[in-house]
XYZ file of C-alpha atoms in Angstrom:
555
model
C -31.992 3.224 -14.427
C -32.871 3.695 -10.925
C -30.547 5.269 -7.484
C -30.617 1.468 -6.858
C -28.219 0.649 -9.454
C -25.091 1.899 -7.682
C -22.898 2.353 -10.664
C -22.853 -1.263 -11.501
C -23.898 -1.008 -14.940
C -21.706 1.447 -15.178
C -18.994 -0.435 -14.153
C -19.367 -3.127 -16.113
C -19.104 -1.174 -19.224
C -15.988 0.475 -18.175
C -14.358 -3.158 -17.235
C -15.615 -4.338 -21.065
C -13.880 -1.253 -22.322
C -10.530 -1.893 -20.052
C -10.393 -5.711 -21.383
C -11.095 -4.861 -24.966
C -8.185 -2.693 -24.783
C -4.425 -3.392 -26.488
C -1.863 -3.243 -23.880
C 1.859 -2.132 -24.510
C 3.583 -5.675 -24.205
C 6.191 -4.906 -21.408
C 7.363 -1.360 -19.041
C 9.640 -0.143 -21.918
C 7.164 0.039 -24.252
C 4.974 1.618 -22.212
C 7.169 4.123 -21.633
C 7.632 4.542 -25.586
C 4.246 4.847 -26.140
C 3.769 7.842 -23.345
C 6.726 9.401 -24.865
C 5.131 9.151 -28.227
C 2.012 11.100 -27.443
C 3.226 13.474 -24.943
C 6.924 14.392 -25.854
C 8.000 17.622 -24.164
C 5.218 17.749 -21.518
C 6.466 17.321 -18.128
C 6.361 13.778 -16.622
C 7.456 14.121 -13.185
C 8.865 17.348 -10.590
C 10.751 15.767 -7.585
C 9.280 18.571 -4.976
C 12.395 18.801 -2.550
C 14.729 19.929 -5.614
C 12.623 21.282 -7.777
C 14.253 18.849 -10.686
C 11.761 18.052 -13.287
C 11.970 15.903 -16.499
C 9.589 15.661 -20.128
C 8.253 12.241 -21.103
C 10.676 12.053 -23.837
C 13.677 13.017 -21.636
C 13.039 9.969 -19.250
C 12.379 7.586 -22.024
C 15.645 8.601 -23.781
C 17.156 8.401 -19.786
C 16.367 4.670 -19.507
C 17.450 3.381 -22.898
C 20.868 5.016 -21.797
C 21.548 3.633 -18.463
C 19.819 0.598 -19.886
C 22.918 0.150 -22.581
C 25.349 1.147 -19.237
C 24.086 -1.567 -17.284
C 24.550 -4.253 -19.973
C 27.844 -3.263 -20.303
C 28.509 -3.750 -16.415
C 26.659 -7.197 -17.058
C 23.799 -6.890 -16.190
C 21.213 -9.403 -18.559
C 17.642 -10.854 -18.787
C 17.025 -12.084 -15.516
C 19.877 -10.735 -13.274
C 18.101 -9.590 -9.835
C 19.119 -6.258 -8.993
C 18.672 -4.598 -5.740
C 17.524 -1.114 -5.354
C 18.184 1.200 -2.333
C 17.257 4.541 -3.462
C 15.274 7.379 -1.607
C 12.549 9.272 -3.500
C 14.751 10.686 -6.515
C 14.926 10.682 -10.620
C 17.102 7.226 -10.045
C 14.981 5.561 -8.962
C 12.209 4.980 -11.524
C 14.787 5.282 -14.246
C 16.806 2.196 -12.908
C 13.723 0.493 -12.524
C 12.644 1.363 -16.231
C 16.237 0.631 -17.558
C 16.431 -2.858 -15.677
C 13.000 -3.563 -17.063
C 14.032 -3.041 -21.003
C 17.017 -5.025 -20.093
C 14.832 -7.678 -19.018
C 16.684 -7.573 -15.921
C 14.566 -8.092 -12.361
C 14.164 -5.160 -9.552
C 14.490 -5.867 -5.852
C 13.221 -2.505 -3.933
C 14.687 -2.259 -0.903
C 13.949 0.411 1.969
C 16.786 2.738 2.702
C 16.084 2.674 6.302
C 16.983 -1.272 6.709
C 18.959 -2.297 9.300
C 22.075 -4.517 8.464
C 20.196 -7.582 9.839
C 17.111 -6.513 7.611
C 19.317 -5.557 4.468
C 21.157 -8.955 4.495
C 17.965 -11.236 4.635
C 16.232 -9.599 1.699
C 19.769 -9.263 -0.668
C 19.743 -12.973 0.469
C 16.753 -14.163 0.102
C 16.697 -12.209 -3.344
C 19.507 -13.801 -4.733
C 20.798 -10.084 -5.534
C 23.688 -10.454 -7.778
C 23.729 -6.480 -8.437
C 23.191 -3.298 -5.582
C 21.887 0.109 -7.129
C 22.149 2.004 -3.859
C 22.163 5.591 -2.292
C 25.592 6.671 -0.761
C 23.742 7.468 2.214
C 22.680 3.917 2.968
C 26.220 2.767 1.991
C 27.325 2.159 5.526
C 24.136 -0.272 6.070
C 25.614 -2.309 2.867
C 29.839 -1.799 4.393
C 28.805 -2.638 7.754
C 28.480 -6.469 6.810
C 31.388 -8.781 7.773
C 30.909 -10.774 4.644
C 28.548 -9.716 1.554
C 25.598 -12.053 0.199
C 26.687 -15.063 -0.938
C 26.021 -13.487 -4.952
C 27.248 -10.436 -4.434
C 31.100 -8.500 -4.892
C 32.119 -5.218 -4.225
C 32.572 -4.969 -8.105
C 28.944 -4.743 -8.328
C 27.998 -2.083 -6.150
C 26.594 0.954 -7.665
C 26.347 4.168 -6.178
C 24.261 6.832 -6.733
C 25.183 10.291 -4.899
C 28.292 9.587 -3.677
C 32.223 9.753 -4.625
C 32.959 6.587 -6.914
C 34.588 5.170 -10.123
C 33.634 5.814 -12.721
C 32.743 2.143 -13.625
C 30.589 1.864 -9.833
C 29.227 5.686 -9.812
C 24.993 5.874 -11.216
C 25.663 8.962 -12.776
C 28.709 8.298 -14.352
C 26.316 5.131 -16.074
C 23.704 7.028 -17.373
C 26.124 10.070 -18.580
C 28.268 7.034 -20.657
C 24.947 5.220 -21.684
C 24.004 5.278 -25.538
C 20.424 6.471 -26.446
C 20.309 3.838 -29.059
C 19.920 0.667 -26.919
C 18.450 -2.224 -27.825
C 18.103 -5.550 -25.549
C 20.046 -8.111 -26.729
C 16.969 -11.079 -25.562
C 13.467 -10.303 -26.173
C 11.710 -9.324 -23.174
C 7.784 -10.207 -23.166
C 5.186 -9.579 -21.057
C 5.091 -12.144 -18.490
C 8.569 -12.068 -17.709
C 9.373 -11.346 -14.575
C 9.952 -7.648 -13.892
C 10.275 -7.017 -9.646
C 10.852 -9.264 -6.810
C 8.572 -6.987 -4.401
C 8.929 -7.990 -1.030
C 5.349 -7.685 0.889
C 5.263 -5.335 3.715
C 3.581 -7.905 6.126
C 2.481 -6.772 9.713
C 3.339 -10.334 11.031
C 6.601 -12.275 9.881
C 9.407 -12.181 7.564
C 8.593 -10.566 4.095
C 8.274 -12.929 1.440
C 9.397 -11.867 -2.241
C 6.307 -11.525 -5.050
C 7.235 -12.219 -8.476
C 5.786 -9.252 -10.419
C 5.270 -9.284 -14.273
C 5.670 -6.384 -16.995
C 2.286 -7.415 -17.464
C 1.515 -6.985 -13.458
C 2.752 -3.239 -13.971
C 1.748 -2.571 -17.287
C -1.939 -3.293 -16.042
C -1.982 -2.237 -13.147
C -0.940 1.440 -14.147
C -3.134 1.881 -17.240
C -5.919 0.521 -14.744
C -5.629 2.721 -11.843
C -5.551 5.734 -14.973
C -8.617 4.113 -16.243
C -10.918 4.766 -13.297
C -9.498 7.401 -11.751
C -9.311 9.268 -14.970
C -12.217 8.618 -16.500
C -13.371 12.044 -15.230
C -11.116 13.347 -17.867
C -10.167 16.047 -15.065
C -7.055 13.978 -13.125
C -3.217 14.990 -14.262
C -1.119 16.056 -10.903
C -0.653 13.243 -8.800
C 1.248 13.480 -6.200
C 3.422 10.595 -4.558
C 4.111 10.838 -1.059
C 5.318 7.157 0.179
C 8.615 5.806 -0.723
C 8.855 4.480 -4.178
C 10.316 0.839 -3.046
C 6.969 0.116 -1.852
C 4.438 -0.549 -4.543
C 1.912 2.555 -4.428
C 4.590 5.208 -5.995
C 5.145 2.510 -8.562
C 1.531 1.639 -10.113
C 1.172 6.004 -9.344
C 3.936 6.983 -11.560
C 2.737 4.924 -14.394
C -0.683 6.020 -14.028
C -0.158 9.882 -14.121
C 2.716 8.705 -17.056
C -0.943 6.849 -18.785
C -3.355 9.858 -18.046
C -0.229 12.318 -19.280
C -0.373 13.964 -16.720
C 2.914 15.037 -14.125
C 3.999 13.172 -11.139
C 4.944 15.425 -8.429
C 6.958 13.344 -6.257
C 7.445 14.083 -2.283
C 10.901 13.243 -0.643
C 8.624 11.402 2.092
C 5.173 11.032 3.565
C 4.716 14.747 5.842
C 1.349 15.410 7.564
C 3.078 18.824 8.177
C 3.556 18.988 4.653
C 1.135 17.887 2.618
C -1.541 20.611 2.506
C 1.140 22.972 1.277
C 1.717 20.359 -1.783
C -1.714 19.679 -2.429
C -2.026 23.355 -2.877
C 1.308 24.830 -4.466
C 1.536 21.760 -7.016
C -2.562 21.953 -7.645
C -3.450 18.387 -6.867
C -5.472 16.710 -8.491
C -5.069 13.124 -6.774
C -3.375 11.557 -4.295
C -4.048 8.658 -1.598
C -5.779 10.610 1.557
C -4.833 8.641 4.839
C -7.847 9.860 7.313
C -5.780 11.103 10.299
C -4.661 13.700 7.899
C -8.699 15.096 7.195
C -8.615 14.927 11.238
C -5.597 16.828 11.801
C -7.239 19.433 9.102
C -9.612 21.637 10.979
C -12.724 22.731 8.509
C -12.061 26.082 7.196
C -11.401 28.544 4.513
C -8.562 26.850 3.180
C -10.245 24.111 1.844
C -11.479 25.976 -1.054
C -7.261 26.414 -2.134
C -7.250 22.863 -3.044
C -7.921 21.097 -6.713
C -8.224 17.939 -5.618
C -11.065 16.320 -7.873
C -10.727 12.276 -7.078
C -8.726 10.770 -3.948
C -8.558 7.253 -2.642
C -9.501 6.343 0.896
C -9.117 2.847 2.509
C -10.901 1.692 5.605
C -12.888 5.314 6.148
C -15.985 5.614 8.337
C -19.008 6.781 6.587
C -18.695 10.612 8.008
C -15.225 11.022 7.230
C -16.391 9.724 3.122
C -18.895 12.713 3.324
C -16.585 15.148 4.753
C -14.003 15.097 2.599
C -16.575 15.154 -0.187
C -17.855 18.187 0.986
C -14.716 20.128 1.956
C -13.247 19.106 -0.978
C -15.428 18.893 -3.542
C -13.575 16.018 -4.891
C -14.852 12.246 -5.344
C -13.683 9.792 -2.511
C -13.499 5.992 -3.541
C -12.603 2.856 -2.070
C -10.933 -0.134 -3.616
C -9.013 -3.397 -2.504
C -5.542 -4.249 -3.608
C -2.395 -6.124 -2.629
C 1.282 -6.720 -3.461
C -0.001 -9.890 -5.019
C -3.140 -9.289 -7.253
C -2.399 -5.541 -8.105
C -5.899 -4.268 -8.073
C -9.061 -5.989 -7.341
C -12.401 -4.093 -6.672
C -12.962 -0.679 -7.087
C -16.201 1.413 -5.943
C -17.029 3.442 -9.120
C -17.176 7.402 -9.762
C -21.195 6.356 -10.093
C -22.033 4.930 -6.490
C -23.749 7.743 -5.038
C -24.743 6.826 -1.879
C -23.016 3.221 -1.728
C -19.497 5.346 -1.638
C -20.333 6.168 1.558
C -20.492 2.719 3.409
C -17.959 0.995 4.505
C -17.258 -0.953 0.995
C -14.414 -1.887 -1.367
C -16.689 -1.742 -4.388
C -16.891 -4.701 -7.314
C -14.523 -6.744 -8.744
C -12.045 -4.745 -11.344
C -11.185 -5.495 -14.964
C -9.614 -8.960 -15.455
C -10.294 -10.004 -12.331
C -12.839 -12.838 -11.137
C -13.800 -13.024 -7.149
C -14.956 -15.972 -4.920
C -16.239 -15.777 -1.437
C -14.801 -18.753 0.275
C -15.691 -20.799 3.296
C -13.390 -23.306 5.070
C -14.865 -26.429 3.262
C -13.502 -24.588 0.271
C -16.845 -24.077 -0.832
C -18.435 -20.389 -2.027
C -20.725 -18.961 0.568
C -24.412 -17.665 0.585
C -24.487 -14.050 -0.274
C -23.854 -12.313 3.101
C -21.938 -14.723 4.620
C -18.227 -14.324 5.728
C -15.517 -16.053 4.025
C -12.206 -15.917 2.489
C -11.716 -13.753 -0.538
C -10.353 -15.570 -3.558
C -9.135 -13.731 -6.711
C -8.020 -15.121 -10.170
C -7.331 -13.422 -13.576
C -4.773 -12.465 -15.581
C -1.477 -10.332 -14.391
C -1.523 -11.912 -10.784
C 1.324 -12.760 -9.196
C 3.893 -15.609 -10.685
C 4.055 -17.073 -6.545
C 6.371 -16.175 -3.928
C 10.214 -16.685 -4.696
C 11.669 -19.851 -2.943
C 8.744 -20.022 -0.767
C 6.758 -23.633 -2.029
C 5.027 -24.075 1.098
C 3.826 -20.478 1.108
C 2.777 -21.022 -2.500
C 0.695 -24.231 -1.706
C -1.176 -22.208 1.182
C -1.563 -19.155 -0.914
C -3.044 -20.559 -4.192
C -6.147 -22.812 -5.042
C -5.529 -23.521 -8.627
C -5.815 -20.407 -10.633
C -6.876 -19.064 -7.702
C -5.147 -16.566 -5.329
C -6.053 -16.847 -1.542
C -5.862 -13.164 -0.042
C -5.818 -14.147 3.396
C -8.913 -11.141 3.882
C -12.531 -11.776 5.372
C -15.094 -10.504 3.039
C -18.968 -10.741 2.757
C -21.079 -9.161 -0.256
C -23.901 -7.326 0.233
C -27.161 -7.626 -1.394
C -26.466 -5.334 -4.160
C -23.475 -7.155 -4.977
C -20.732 -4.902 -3.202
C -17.904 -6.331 -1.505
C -17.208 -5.451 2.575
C -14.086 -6.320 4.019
C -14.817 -7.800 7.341
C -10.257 -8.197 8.370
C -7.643 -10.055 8.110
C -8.131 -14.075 9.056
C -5.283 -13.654 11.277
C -6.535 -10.201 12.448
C -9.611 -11.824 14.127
C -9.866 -11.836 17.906
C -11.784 -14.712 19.337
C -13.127 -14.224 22.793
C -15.038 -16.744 24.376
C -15.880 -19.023 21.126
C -17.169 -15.734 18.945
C -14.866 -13.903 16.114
C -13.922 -10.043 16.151
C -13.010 -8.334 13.423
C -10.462 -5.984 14.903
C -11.327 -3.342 11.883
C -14.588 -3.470 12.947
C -13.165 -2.259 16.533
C -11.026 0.068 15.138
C -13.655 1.685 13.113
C -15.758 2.644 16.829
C -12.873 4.131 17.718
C -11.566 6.034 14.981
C -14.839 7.758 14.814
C -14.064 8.990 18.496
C -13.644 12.467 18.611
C -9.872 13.352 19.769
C -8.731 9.512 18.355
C -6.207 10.052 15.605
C -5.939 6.127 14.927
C -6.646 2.738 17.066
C -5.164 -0.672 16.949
C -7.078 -3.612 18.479
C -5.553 -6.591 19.648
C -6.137 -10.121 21.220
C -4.691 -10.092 24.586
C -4.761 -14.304 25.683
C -6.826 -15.153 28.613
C -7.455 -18.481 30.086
C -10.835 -18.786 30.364
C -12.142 -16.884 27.314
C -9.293 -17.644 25.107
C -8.580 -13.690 24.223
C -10.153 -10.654 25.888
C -9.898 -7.209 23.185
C -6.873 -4.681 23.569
C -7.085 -1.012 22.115
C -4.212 1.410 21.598
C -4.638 4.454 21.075
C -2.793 7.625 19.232
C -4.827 11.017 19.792
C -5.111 14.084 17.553
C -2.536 16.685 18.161
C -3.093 18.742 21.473
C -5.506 16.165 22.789
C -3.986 14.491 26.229
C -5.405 11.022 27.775
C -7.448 13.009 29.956
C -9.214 14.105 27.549
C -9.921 10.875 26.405
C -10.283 8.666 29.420
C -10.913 4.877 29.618
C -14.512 5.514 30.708
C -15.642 7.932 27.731
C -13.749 5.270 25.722
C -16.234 2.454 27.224
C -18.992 5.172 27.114
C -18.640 5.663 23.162
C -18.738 1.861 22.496
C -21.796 1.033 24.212
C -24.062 2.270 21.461
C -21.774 0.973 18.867
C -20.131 -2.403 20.058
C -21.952 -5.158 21.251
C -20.666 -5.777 24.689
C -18.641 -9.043 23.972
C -16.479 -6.744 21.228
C -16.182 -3.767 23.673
C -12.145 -3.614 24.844
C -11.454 -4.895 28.166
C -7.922 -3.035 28.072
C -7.439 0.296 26.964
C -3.760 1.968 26.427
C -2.671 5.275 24.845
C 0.742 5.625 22.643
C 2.190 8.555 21.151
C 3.094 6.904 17.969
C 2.652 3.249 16.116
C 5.280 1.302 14.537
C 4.720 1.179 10.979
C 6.007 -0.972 7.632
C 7.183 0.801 4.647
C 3.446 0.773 3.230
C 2.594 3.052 6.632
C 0.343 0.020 7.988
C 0.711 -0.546 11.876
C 2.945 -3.210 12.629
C 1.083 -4.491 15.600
C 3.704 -7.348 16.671
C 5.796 -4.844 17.043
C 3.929 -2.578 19.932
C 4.712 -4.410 22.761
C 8.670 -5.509 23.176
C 8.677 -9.550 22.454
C 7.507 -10.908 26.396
C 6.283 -7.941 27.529
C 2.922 -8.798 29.363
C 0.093 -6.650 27.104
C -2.144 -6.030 30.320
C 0.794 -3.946 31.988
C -0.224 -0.274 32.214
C -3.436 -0.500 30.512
C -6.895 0.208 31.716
C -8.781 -2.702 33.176
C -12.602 -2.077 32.390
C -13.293 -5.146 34.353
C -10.787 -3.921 37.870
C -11.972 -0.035 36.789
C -8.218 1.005 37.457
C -4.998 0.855 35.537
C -2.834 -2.431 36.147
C 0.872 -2.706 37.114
C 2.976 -5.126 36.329
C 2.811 -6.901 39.293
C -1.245 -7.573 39.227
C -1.595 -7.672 35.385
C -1.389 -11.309 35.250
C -3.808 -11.720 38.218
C -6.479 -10.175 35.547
C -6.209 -13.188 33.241
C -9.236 -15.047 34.806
């Protein structure tokens, strides 16, 4: 076997081993199963309060709130809203719902009322599981959701009857539940709304199967070290990463050790008190880390990185002493490609790795045709536990699917040994005078700028080219736009961007709007009208424009 090789054969042993594997049928019978073989161990430890639970406490947990639920009528198929912070309700209503048969609808706690009442809408909620601190989001409303009553609004932390208060349900529950329907494996088990940077969010319909896989999956090659069992989850559990996470450490037996909230402040204090083992690494934090002796405090032995520059892959390597790995995922296909443990040098380019068990790729051109190797097209994904489509959204369904196939909307060319790149989003791509941008690609230059905490690069319209390129930029802590200037910012591209890619407008922000799953929402930079050239940097004038002679730049 030569360095060549890149882990390939590798990985395709390990994907023949994950698809000749038996798979528990649906999420309560995974749970059983963990139970089974790990009992009294400790599944999760909510960090703020210290609270922790054993595998066969939880499992016992949901089959009790599970029998309370049915009793408030709850059945197979009733959608169910959840609006819970990072706490022990929340994956045991999600569990409970699931052996019900029952469908979850996460919903972030920080919704406005506008935002709350399109997705309980759109959802058809019929049921709200909710925090009392977002009750006044839920009371606010002049009229409730068309499916909704105040009779079934359940409250967790708050003052409520009995027959409306989360605690008093689980405390009544019996241990001894059993669903009254069968529940199989491709029922449906959430309604997960995507966290979309453009748009309103549309509603995935999620499987047992979806989850089931998608959690023994992530255990499978993160684990197969043998070395992984504190995970710690750090983003709020209604999006999809603490999900798939707490079912992977639950398949690896190992302990979740669940953060109130995402905390740059924080997290090097829980990677070290709770003895890490994995987690998702977002690169700003290895920036706002400065090299040092207290790297050697922390266990972490495998993290995953998205989008890294090559330097940043070795660093944290080498600080570390933990593997870093790529892979590509989304709300709809769960996993896709995943860079193996075995890459050696290939983990440190910019790749997403090859395709993952039960999954089949395409490269896709606009005929509809697969491309040569090397070429740019559409990714298209098929295989089994994929989305079911996107609920009451047909047109959205007939765009996103090809047959069997799933359209991901993401550029992607493969390499010649057989590793997929991510080139951006199709509607990410800036087109300046009739030639495509990735703005990754951009924001990849500048990341790797010393004193740039993160970049977002945008098509600004112009008349005569059609767009001209936009950055904005967020600097590490302590670092001031002086620092920084527009021509060191020019300076640092010229070696790295060819000249048509370099930004014409340059613009520093303290902070970027975000979605729930912490990606920029770049729509949402700029107040709707608002004229992008105002206050920005003009590489073209050499001066910063004011809202009177920004639109004078457009030719």
């Amino acid at each position: 076997m030569t360095s060549e090789d890149y882990g390939r054969a590798a990985m395709r042993d390990r994907r023949a081993a994950a698809e000749a594997e038996t798979y528990p049928e649906t999420l309560g019978d995974f749970i059983d199963r963990a139970a089974a073989e790990h009992g009294e161990a400790i599944l999760a430890k909510w960090l703020e309060s210290g609270e922790t639970m054993t595998y066969a406490a939880f499992a016992d947990a949901t089959r009790r709130l599970a029998s309370a639920l049915l009793r408030q009528g709850i059945r197979k198929g009733t959608h169910v809203a959840v609006m819970l912070p990072n706490v022990p309700a929340f994956p045991l209503t999600w569990a409970a719902l699931g052996r019900i048969g029952a469908v979850m609808i996460p919903v972030n706690i920080g919704y406005t009322q506008q935002e709350l009442t399109f997705v309980l809408t759109d959802a058809d909620a019929q049921f709200v599981v909710i925090d009392a601190g977002a009750l006044p989001s839920l009371e606010g409303m002049e009229t409730l959701p068309p499916l909704l009553s105040p009779s079934r609004i359940i409250v967790h932390g708050g003052t409520r009857e009995a027959g409306q208060s989360w605690e008093a349900l689980l405390a009544a529950g019996d241990p001894d539940f059993v669903a009254p329907s069968e529940v199989s494996r491709t029922d449906m088990l959430n309604l997960q709304y995507t966290s979309g940077t453009t748009g309103f969010p549309k509603g995935c319909m999620l499987s047992h199967d979806y989850w089931v896989l998608l959690g023994s999956l992530a255990a499978h090659w993160r684990g197969a070290s043998g070395h992984v069992r504190n995970v710690l989850i750090w983003a709020p559990f209604y999006y999809m990463d603490p999900q798939w996470q707490f079912l992977m450490a639950m398949r690896l037996g190992g302990t979740a050790k669940i953060a109130p909230r995402i905390s740059i402040s924080r997290a090097y204090d829980y990677l070290v008190e709770e003895e890490i083992h994995y987690c998702i690494f977002p690169e700003p934090v290895l920036k706002a880390w400065p090299e040092g002796p207290k790297d050697k405090a922390l266990s972490l032995r495998f993290v995953s990185i998205f989008g890294w520059r090559e330097e940043a892959r070795r660093e944290v390597e080498r600080r570390f002493g933990c593997i870093a790995r790529e892979s590509f995922g989304m709300t709809e296909i769960g996993g896709g490609l995943m860079v193996p443990e075995e890459a050696g040098e290939k983990a440190y380019q910019r790749v997403c790795g090859l395709p993952s068990a039960f999954r089949e790729t395409r490269i896709v051109g606009e005929d509809g045709k697969d491309v040569a190797q090397g070429e740019i097209g559409e990714l298209w994904v098929a295989g089994r536990g994929l989305l079911w489509g996107y609920y009451k959204r047909p047109d959205a369904n007939a765009e996103g699917f090809s047959g069997r196939w799933f359209r991901t909307g993401d550029l992607f060319r493969q390499d010649a040994d057989g590793f997929y790149q991510i080139v951006g989003r199709i509607k990410d791509m800036i087109r300046r005078s009739g030639e495509n941008i990735a703005a990754q690609e951009v924001e990849a230059v500048m990341n790797a700028m010393p004193g740039v905490m993160e970049s977002a690069a945008v098509g600004v319209p112009d008349p005569m080219r059609g767009q001209e390129v936009k950055v904005y930029l967020v600097l590490t802590e302590g670092t001031r736009p002086e620092d920084v200037p527009p021509e060191a910012v020019i300076e640092h591209c010229a070696s790295r961007l060819a000249r048509f890619k370099t930004p014409r407008f340059i613009a520093y922000l303290d902070e970027f709007p975000r979605t729930v799953s912490n990606k920029i929402r770049k729509k949402d930079i700029l107040p709707e009208g608002a004229d992008p050239r105002a206050g920005s940097w003009d590489r073209i004038a050499q001066r910063w424009l004011t809202a009177e002679d920004a639109d004078q730049t457009a030719g």
